[in-house]
Coordinates of C-alpha atoms in Angstrom, one line a residue:
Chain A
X30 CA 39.1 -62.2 6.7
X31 CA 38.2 -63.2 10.0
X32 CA 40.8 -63.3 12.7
X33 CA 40.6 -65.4 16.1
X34 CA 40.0 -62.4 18.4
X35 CA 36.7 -61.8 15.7
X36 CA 38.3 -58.6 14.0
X37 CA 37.4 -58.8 10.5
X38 CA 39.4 -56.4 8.0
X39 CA 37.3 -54.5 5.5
X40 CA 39.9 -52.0 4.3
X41 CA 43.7 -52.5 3.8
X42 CA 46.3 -49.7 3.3
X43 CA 45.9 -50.2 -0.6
X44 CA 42.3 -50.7 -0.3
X45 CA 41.9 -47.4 1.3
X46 CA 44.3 -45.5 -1.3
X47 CA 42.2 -46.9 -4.0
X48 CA 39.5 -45.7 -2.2
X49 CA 40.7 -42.2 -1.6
X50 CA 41.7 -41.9 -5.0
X51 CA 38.4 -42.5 -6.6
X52 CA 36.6 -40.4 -4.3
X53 CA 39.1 -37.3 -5.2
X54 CA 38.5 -37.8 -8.9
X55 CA 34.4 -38.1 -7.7
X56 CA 34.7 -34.4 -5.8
X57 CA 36.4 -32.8 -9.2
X58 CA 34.1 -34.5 -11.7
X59 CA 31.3 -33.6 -9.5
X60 CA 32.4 -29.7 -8.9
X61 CA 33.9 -29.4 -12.5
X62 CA 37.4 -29.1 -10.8
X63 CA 38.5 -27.0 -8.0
X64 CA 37.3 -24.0 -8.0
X65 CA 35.4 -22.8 -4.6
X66 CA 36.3 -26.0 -3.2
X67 CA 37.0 -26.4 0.3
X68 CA 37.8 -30.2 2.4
X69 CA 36.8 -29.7 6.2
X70 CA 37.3 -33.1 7.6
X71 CA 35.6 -33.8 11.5
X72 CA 38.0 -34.4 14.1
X73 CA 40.4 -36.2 13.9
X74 CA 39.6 -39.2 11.5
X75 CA 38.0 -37.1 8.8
X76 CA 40.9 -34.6 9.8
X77 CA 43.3 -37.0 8.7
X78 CA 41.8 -38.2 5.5
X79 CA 41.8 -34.3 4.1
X80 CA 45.4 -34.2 4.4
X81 CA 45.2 -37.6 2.0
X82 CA 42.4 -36.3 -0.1
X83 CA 43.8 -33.1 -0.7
X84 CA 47.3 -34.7 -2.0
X85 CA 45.7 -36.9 -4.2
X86 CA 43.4 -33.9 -5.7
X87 CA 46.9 -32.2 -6.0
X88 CA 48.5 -35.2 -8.1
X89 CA 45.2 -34.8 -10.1
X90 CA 44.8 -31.1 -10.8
X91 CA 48.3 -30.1 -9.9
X92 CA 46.3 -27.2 -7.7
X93 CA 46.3 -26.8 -4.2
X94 CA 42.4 -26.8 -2.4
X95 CA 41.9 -24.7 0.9
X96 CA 41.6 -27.5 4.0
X97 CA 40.4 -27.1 7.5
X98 CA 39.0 -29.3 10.1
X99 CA 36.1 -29.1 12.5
X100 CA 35.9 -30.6 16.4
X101 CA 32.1 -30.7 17.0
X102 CA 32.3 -31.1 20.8
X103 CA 30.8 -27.7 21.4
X104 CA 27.7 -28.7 18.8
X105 CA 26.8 -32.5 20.4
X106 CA 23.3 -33.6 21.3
X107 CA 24.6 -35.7 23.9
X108 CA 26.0 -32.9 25.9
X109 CA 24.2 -34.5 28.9
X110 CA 25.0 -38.2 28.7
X111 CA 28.6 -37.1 27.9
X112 CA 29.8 -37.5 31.3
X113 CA 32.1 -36.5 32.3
X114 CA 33.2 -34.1 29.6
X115 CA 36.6 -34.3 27.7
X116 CA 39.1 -31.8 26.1
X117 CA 37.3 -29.8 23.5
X118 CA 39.8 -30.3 20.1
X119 CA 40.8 -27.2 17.6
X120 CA 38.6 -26.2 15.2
X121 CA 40.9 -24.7 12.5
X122 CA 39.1 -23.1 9.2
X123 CA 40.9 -19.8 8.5
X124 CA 38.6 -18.7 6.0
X125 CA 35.2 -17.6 5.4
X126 CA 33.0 -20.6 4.2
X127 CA 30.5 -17.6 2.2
X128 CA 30.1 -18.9 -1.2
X129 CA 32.2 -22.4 -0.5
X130 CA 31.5 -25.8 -2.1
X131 CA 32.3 -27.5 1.3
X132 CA 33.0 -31.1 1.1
X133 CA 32.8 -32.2 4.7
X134 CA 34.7 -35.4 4.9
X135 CA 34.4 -38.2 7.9
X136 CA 35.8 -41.5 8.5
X137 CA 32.9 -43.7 9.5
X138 CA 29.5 -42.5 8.8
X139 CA 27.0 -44.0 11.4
X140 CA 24.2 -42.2 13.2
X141 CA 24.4 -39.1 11.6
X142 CA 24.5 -37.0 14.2
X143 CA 28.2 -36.3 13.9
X144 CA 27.3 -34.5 10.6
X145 CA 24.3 -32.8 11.9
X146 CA 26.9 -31.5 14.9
X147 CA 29.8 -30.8 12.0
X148 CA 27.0 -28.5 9.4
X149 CA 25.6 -26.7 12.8
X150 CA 29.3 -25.9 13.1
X151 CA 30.0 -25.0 9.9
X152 CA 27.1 -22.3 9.5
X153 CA 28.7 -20.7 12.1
X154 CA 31.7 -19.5 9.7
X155 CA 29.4 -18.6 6.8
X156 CA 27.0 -19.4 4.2
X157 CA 28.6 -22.2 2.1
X158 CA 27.1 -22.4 -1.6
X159 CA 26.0 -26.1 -0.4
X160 CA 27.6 -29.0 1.8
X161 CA 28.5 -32.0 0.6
X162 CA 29.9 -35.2 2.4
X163 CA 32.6 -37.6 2.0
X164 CA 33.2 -40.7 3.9
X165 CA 35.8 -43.7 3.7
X166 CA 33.0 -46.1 5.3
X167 CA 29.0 -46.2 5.4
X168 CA 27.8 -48.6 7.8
X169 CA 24.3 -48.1 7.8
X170 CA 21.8 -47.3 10.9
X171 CA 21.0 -43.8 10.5
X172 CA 18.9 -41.6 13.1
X173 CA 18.8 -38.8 10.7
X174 CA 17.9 -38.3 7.3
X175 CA 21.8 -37.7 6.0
X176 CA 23.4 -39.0 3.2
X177 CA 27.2 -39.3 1.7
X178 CA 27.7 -38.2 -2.1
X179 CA 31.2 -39.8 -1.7
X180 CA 31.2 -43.4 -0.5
X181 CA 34.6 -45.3 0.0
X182 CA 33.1 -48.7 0.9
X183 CA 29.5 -49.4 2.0
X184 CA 29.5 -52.1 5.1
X185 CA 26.4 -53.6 6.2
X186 CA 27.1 -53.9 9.7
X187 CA 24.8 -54.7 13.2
X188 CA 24.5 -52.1 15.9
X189 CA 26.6 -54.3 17.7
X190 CA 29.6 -54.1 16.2
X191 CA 32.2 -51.0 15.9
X192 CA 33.9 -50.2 13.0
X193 CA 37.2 -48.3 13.3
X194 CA 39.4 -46.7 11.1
X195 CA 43.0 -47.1 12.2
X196 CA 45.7 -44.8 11.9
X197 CA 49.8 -44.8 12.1
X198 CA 51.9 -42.8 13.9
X199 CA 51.9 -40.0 10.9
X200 CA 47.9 -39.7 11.3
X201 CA 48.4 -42.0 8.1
X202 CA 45.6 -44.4 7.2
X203 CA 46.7 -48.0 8.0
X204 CA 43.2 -50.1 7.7
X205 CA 39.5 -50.4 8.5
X206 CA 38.5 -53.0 10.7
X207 CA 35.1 -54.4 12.0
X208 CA 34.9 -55.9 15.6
X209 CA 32.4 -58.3 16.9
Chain B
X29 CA 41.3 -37.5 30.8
X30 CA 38.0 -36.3 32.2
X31 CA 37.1 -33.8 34.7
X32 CA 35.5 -35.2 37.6
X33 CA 35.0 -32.2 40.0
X34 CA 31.6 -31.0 40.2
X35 CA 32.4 -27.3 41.8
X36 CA 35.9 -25.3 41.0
X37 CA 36.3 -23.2 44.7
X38 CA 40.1 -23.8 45.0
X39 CA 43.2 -24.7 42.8
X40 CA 44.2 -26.4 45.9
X41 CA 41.4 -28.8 45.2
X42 CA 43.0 -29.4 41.7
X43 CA 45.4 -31.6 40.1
X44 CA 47.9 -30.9 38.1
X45 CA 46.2 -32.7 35.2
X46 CA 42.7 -30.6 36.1
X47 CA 44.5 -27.7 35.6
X48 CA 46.3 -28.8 32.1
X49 CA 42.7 -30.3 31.1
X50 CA 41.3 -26.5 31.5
X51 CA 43.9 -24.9 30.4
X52 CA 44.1 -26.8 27.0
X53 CA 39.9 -26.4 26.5
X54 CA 40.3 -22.8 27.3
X55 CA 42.7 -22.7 24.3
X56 CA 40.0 -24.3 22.0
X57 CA 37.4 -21.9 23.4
X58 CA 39.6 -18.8 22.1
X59 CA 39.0 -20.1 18.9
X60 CA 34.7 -19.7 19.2
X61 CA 35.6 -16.2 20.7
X62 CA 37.6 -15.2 17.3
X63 CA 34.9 -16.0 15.3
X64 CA 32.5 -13.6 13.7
X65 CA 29.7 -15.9 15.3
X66 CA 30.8 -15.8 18.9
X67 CA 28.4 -18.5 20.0
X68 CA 27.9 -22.3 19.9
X69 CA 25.2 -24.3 21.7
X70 CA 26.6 -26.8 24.3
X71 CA 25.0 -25.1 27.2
X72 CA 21.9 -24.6 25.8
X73 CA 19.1 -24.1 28.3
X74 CA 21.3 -24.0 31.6
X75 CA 20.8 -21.2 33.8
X76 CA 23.9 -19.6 35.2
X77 CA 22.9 -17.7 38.4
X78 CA 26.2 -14.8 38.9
X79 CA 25.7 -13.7 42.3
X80 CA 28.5 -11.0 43.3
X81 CA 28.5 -9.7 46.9
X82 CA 31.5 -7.4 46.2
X83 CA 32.2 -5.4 43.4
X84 CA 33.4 -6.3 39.7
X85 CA 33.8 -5.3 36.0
X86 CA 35.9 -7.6 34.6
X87 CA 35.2 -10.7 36.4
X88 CA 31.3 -10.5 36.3
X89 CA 31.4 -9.4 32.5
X90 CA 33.4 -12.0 31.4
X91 CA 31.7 -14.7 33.2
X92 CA 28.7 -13.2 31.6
X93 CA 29.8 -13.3 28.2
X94 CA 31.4 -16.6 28.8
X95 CA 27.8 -18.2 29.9
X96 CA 26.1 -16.1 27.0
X97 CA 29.3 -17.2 24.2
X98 CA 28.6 -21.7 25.3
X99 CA 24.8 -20.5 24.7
X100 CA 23.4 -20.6 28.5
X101 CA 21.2 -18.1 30.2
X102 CA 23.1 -15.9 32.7
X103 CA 21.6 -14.0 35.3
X104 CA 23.6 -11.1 37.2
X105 CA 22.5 -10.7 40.6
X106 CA 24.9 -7.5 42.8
X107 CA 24.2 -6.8 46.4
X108 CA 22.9 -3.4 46.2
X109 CA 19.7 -4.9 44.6
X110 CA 19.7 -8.0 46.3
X111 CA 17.9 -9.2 49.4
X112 CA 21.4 -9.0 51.1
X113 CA 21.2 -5.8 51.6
X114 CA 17.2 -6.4 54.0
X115 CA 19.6 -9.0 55.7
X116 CA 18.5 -11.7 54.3
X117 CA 21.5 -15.1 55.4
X118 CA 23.5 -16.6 52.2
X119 CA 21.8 -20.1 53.0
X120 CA 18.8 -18.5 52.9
X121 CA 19.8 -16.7 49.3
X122 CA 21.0 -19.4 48.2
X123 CA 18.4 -22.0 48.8
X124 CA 15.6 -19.6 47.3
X125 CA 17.8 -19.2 44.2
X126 CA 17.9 -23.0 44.3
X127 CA 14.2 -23.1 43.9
X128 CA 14.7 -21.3 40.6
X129 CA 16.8 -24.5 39.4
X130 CA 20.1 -23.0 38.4
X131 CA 23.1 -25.4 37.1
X132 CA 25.8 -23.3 37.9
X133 CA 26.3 -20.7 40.7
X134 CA 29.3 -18.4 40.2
X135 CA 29.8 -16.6 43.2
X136 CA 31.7 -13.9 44.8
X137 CA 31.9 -13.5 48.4
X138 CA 34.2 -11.1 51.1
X139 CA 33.9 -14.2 53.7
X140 CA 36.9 -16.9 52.8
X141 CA 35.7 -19.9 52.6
X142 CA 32.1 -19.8 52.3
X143 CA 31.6 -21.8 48.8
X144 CA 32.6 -25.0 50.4
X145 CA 29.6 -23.7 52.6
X146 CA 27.2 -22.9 50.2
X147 CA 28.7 -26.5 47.9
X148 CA 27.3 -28.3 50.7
X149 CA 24.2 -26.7 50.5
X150 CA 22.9 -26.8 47.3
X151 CA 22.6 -29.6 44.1
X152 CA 24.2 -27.5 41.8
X153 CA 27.6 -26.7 40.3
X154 CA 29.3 -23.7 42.4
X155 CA 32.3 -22.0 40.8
X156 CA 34.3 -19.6 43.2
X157 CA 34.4 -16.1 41.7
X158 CA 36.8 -14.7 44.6
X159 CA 36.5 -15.3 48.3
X160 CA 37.7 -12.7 50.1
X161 CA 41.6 -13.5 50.9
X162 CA 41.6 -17.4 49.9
X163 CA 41.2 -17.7 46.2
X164 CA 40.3 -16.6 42.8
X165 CA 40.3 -19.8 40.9
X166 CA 39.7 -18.5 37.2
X167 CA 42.4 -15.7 37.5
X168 CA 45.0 -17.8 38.3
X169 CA 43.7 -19.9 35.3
X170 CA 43.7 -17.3 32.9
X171 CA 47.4 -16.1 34.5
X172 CA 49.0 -19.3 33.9
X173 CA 47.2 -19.3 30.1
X174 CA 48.9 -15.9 29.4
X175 CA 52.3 -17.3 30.8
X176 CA 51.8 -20.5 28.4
X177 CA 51.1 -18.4 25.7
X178 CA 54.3 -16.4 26.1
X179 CA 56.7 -19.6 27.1
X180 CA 55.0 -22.1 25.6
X181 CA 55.3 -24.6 29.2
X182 CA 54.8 -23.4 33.1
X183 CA 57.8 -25.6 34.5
X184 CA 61.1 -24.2 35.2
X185 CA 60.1 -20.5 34.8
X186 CA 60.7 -17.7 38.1
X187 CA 57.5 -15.9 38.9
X188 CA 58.0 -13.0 40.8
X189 CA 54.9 -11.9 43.1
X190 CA 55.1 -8.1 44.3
X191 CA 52.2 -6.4 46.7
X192 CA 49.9 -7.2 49.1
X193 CA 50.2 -11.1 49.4
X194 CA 48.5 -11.4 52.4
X195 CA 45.1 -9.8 51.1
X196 CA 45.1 -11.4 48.0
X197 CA 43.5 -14.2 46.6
X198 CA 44.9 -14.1 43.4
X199 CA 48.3 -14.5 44.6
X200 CA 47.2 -17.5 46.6
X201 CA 45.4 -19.4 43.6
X202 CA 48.4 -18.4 41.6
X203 CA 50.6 -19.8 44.0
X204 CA 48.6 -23.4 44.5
X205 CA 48.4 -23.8 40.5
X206 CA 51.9 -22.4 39.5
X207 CA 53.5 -24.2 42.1
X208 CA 52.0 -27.9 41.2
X209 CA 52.5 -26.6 37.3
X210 CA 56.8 -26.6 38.4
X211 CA 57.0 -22.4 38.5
X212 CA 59.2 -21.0 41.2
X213 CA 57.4 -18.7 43.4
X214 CA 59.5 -15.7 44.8
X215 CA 57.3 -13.1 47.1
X216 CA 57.6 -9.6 47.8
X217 CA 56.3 -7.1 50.1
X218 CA 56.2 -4.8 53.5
X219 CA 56.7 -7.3 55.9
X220 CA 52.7 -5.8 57.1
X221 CA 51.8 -7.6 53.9
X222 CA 53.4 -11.0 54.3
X223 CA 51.2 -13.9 55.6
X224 CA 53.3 -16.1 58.2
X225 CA 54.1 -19.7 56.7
X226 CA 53.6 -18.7 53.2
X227 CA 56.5 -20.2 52.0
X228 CA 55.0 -23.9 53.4
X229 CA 53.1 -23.5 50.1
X230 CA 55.1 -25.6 47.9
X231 CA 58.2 -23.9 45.8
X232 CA 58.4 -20.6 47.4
X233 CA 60.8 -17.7 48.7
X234 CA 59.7 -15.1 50.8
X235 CA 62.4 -12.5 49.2
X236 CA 63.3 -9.6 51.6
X237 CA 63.5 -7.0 49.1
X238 CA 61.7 -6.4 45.6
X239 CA 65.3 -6.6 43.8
X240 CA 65.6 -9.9 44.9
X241 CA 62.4 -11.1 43.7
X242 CA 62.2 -10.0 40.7
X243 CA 65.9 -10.4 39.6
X244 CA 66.5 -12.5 36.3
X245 CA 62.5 -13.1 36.5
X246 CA 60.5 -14.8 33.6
X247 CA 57.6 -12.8 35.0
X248 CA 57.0 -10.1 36.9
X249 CA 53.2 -10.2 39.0
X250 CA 52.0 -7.1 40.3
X251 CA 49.3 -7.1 42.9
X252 CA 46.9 -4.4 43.3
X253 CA 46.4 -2.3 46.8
X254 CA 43.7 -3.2 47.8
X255 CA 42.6 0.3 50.2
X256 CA 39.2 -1.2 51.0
X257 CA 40.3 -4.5 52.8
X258 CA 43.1 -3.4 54.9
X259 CA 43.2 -1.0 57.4
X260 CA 45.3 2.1 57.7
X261 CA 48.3 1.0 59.5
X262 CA 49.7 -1.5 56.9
X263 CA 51.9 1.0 55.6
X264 CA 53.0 5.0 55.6
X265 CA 51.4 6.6 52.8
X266 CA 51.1 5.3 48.5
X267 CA 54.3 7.2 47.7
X268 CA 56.5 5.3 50.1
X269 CA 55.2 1.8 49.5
X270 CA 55.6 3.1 45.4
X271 CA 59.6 3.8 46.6
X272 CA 60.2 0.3 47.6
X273 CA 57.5 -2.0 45.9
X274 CA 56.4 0.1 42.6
X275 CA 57.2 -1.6 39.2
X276 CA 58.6 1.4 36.7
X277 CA 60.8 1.1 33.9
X278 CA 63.9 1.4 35.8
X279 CA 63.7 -1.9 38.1
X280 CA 62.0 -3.7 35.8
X281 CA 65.5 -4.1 33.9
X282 CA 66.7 -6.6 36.6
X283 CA 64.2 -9.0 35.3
X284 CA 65.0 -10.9 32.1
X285 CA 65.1 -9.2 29.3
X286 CA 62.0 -10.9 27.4
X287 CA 60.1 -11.1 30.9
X288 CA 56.5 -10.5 30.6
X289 CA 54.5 -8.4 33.5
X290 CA 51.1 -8.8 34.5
X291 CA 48.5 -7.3 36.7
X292 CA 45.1 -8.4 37.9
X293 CA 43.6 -5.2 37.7
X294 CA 42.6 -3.0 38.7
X295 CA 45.5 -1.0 38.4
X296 CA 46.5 1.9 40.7
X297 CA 48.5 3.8 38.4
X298 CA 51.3 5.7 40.0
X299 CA 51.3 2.7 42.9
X300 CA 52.0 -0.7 42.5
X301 CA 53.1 -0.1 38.6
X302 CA 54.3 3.2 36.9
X303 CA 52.2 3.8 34.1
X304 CA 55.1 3.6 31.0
X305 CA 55.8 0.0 32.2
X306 CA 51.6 -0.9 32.3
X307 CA 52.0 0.7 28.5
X308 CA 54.8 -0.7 27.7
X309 CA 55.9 -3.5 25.6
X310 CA 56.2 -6.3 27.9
X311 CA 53.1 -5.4 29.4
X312 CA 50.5 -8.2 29.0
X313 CA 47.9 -7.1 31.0
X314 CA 45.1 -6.5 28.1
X315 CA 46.0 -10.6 26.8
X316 CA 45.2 -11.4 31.0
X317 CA 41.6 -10.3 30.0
X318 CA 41.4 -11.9 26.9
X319 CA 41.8 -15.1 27.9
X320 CA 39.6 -14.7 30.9
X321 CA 36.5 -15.3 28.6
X322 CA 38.1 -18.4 27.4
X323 CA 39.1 -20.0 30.7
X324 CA 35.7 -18.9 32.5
X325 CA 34.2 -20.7 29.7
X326 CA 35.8 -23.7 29.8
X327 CA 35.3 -24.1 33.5
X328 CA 31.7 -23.5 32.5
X329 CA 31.9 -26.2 30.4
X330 CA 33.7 -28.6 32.3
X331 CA 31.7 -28.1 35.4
X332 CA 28.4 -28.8 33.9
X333 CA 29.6 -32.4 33.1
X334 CA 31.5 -33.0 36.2
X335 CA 30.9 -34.9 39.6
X336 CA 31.7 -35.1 42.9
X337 CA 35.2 -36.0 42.8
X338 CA 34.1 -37.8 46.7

């Protein structure tokens, strides 16, 4: 579906609940349910998509997991071509990460250096049991060797397009489009 | 929004949304300085040169530990062991501390004024520490963070300023942020301690008494003496100018009652503030440090990505 200004749209609002659901039933299956669990999702799309993943585990399990979300301004490795520099957003984990199964959750995974930032950051507030990592979209072209154990939709995509996750007004996910 | 300035010497020099751009990164950075890792890498291998030609504790330390919290190397240079002292010019200083390839001078100097001297001087960033009666940037940043802590907004509120105004550069950067924040400004002091024209600064009164200042107040500023910049003639002796322009419990009621009082430090106790109000519950003088770290780091930060705003 390819509209006239060349946006194409990979994920609708259903799409993308489908998505999330199958990928909360993959983190319990995978962990043997909830137990040590934590969702930190990168700010602010992966923020937004605990707040979704975490209802849906609730539905499942009928248990609450511990959420918290990480801005990795402070961590970048483009702190120099960055300029001029932006706000700095809330980090916000308000418990120690020692002993955690951390699912780190993201909206579009890309370069990979986002995640490299976001597990810098996350070493920082303890020694999680391991890291794994969620996102709703893989396009491809990584710069580091990283790798998602939850996929929502893998998108073969050129450098020189953008991919873009789109939220409404309630930080709600509305669809993922690709741009030309 | 972006930061675009490449040194921080004045409030004057910034806009209202500079200020609300720092202010709301300082409030991210409080968050690195509650962790048990107080440290995260985005200045990694920049060189932060503190030179002080007057005396400090709190201002020096916490740039320090700002620099050392965002990761960059800080070096503390004080006059007593500094060429200053063999009489050596602050172009001169400053251009052979140049050659060392710093990226951020923070400086303190008694001559108002000579950062935009020393900006024009050198390549790198230059973030004013206190020049002697002009301004003191970073405490009038972390002033206005305490007050938005306490209020939650800076418009609309009555900020009394008691002392020495005419000596002090942290009523003067209070005064150019809080006014261009929407704070009224209401001064007090011996009439020896009143700069002429002061009220041209924006929204303030020049109140003729303490009383009148600090009546139905949403905060109440105390300014220290400062003994070693004025001469003696200013006023009579400590205990009068205590009588007539000393914070204590008592006066303090005319404020409102959930006012907040603050101090720069350091505090002559006994002077400018009794010691049960500097105690006392609505002191927030100990929260005035405390978000020093955070603001001094994120001018640090911002600074390093900034440019001439010319």
């Amino acid at each position: 579906m390819t509209d006239s200004t060349g946006r194409t749209i990979l994920l609708d609002g259903s799409g993308i609940r489908r998505a999330i659901t199958r990928i909360s039933h993959e983190i319990l299956e995978k962990n043997k349910g909830l137990s040590d669990v934590v969702l930190i999702g990168i700010q602010s799309g992966g923020a937004h998509l605990v707040r979704e993943i975490s209802r849906c585990m609730e539905i499942i399990e009928g248990e609450r997991v511990l959420t918290g979300s990480v801005d990795i301004t402070l961590y970048r490795d483009d702190f120099k071509s960055q300029n001029p520099h932006k706000s700095v957003g809330k980090t916000d984990i308000a418990f120690s990460l020692e002993g955690k199964r951390v699912v780190l959750v993201d909206d579009v995974l890309y370069t990979g250096r986002t995640i490299r930032a976001a597990m810098d950051a996350l070493m920082d507030y303890g020694r999680p049991t391991n890291i794994q990592l969620a996102v709703l979209i893989d396009r491809g072209h990584r710069d580091l060797p990283i790798r998602a154990d939850y996929v929502g939709r893998n998108v073969p995509t050129s450098t020189k397009e953008n991919v873009e996750v789109l939220f409404d007004g309630q930080q709600q996910p509305v669809e993922v489009i690709l741009e030309k | 929004m972006e930061f675009r300035h490449k040194h921080i010497i004045a409030l004057r020099d910034l806009s209202k949304e500079d200020i609300e751009l720092l202010l709301a990164t300082a409030e991210s950075m409080r968050e690195v300085n509650s962790r048990d890792i107080k440290k995260v890498p985005t200045l990694r291998g920049k060189t932060i040169i503190n030179l002080f030609y007057e005396s400090s504790t709190r201002t020096r330390t916490s740039f320090e530990i700002a620099g050392k919290r965002l990761s960059a190397d800080t070096v503390n240079i004080a006059p007593s062991n500094s060429s200053a002292t063999k009489g050596e010019t602050l172009a001169d200083t400053a251009l052979n501390l140049l050659a060392m390839k710093p990226d951020i001078i923070v400086m303190r100097h008694a001559v108002s004024g000579s950062h935009y001297f020393l900006a024009n001087k050198v390549n790198c960033s230059i973030i004013n520490a206190g020049d002697g009666a002009h301004e003191h940037p970073s405490q009038g940043l972390l002033d206005m963070l305490t007050i938005k802590d306490r209020f939650g907004r800076l418009d609309g509120l009555k900020v009394a300023i008691v002392g020495d105004i005419t000596h002090s550069r942290v009523a003067r950067s209070n005064i150019q942020g809080l006014t261009k924040m929407g704070s009224s400004i209401y001064l007090a002091g011996p009439p020896t301690m009143m700069p002429p024209g002061v009220e041209k600064l924006g929204n303030v009164t020049v109140c003729n008494t303490m009383k009148e200042a600090i009546q139905d107040a949403d905060v109440v500023m105390m300014l220290r003496i400062q003994q070693e910049r004025q001469g003696k003639t200013l006023m009579p002796n400590t205990r009068e100018y205590s009588r007539y322009f000393g914070l204590n419990p008592e006066n303090l009621k005319l404020a409102k009652p959930e006012a907040m009082v603050m101090h720069p430090g350091p505090i002559n106790r006994g002077v400018e503030m009794s010691s049960y109000v500097v105690d006392g519950d609505q002191s927030h003088i100990l929260k005035q440090v405390e978000n020093g770290v955070a603001v001094r780091m994120s001018m640090l930060y911002h600074v390093c990505g900034g440019e001439l705003a010319e």
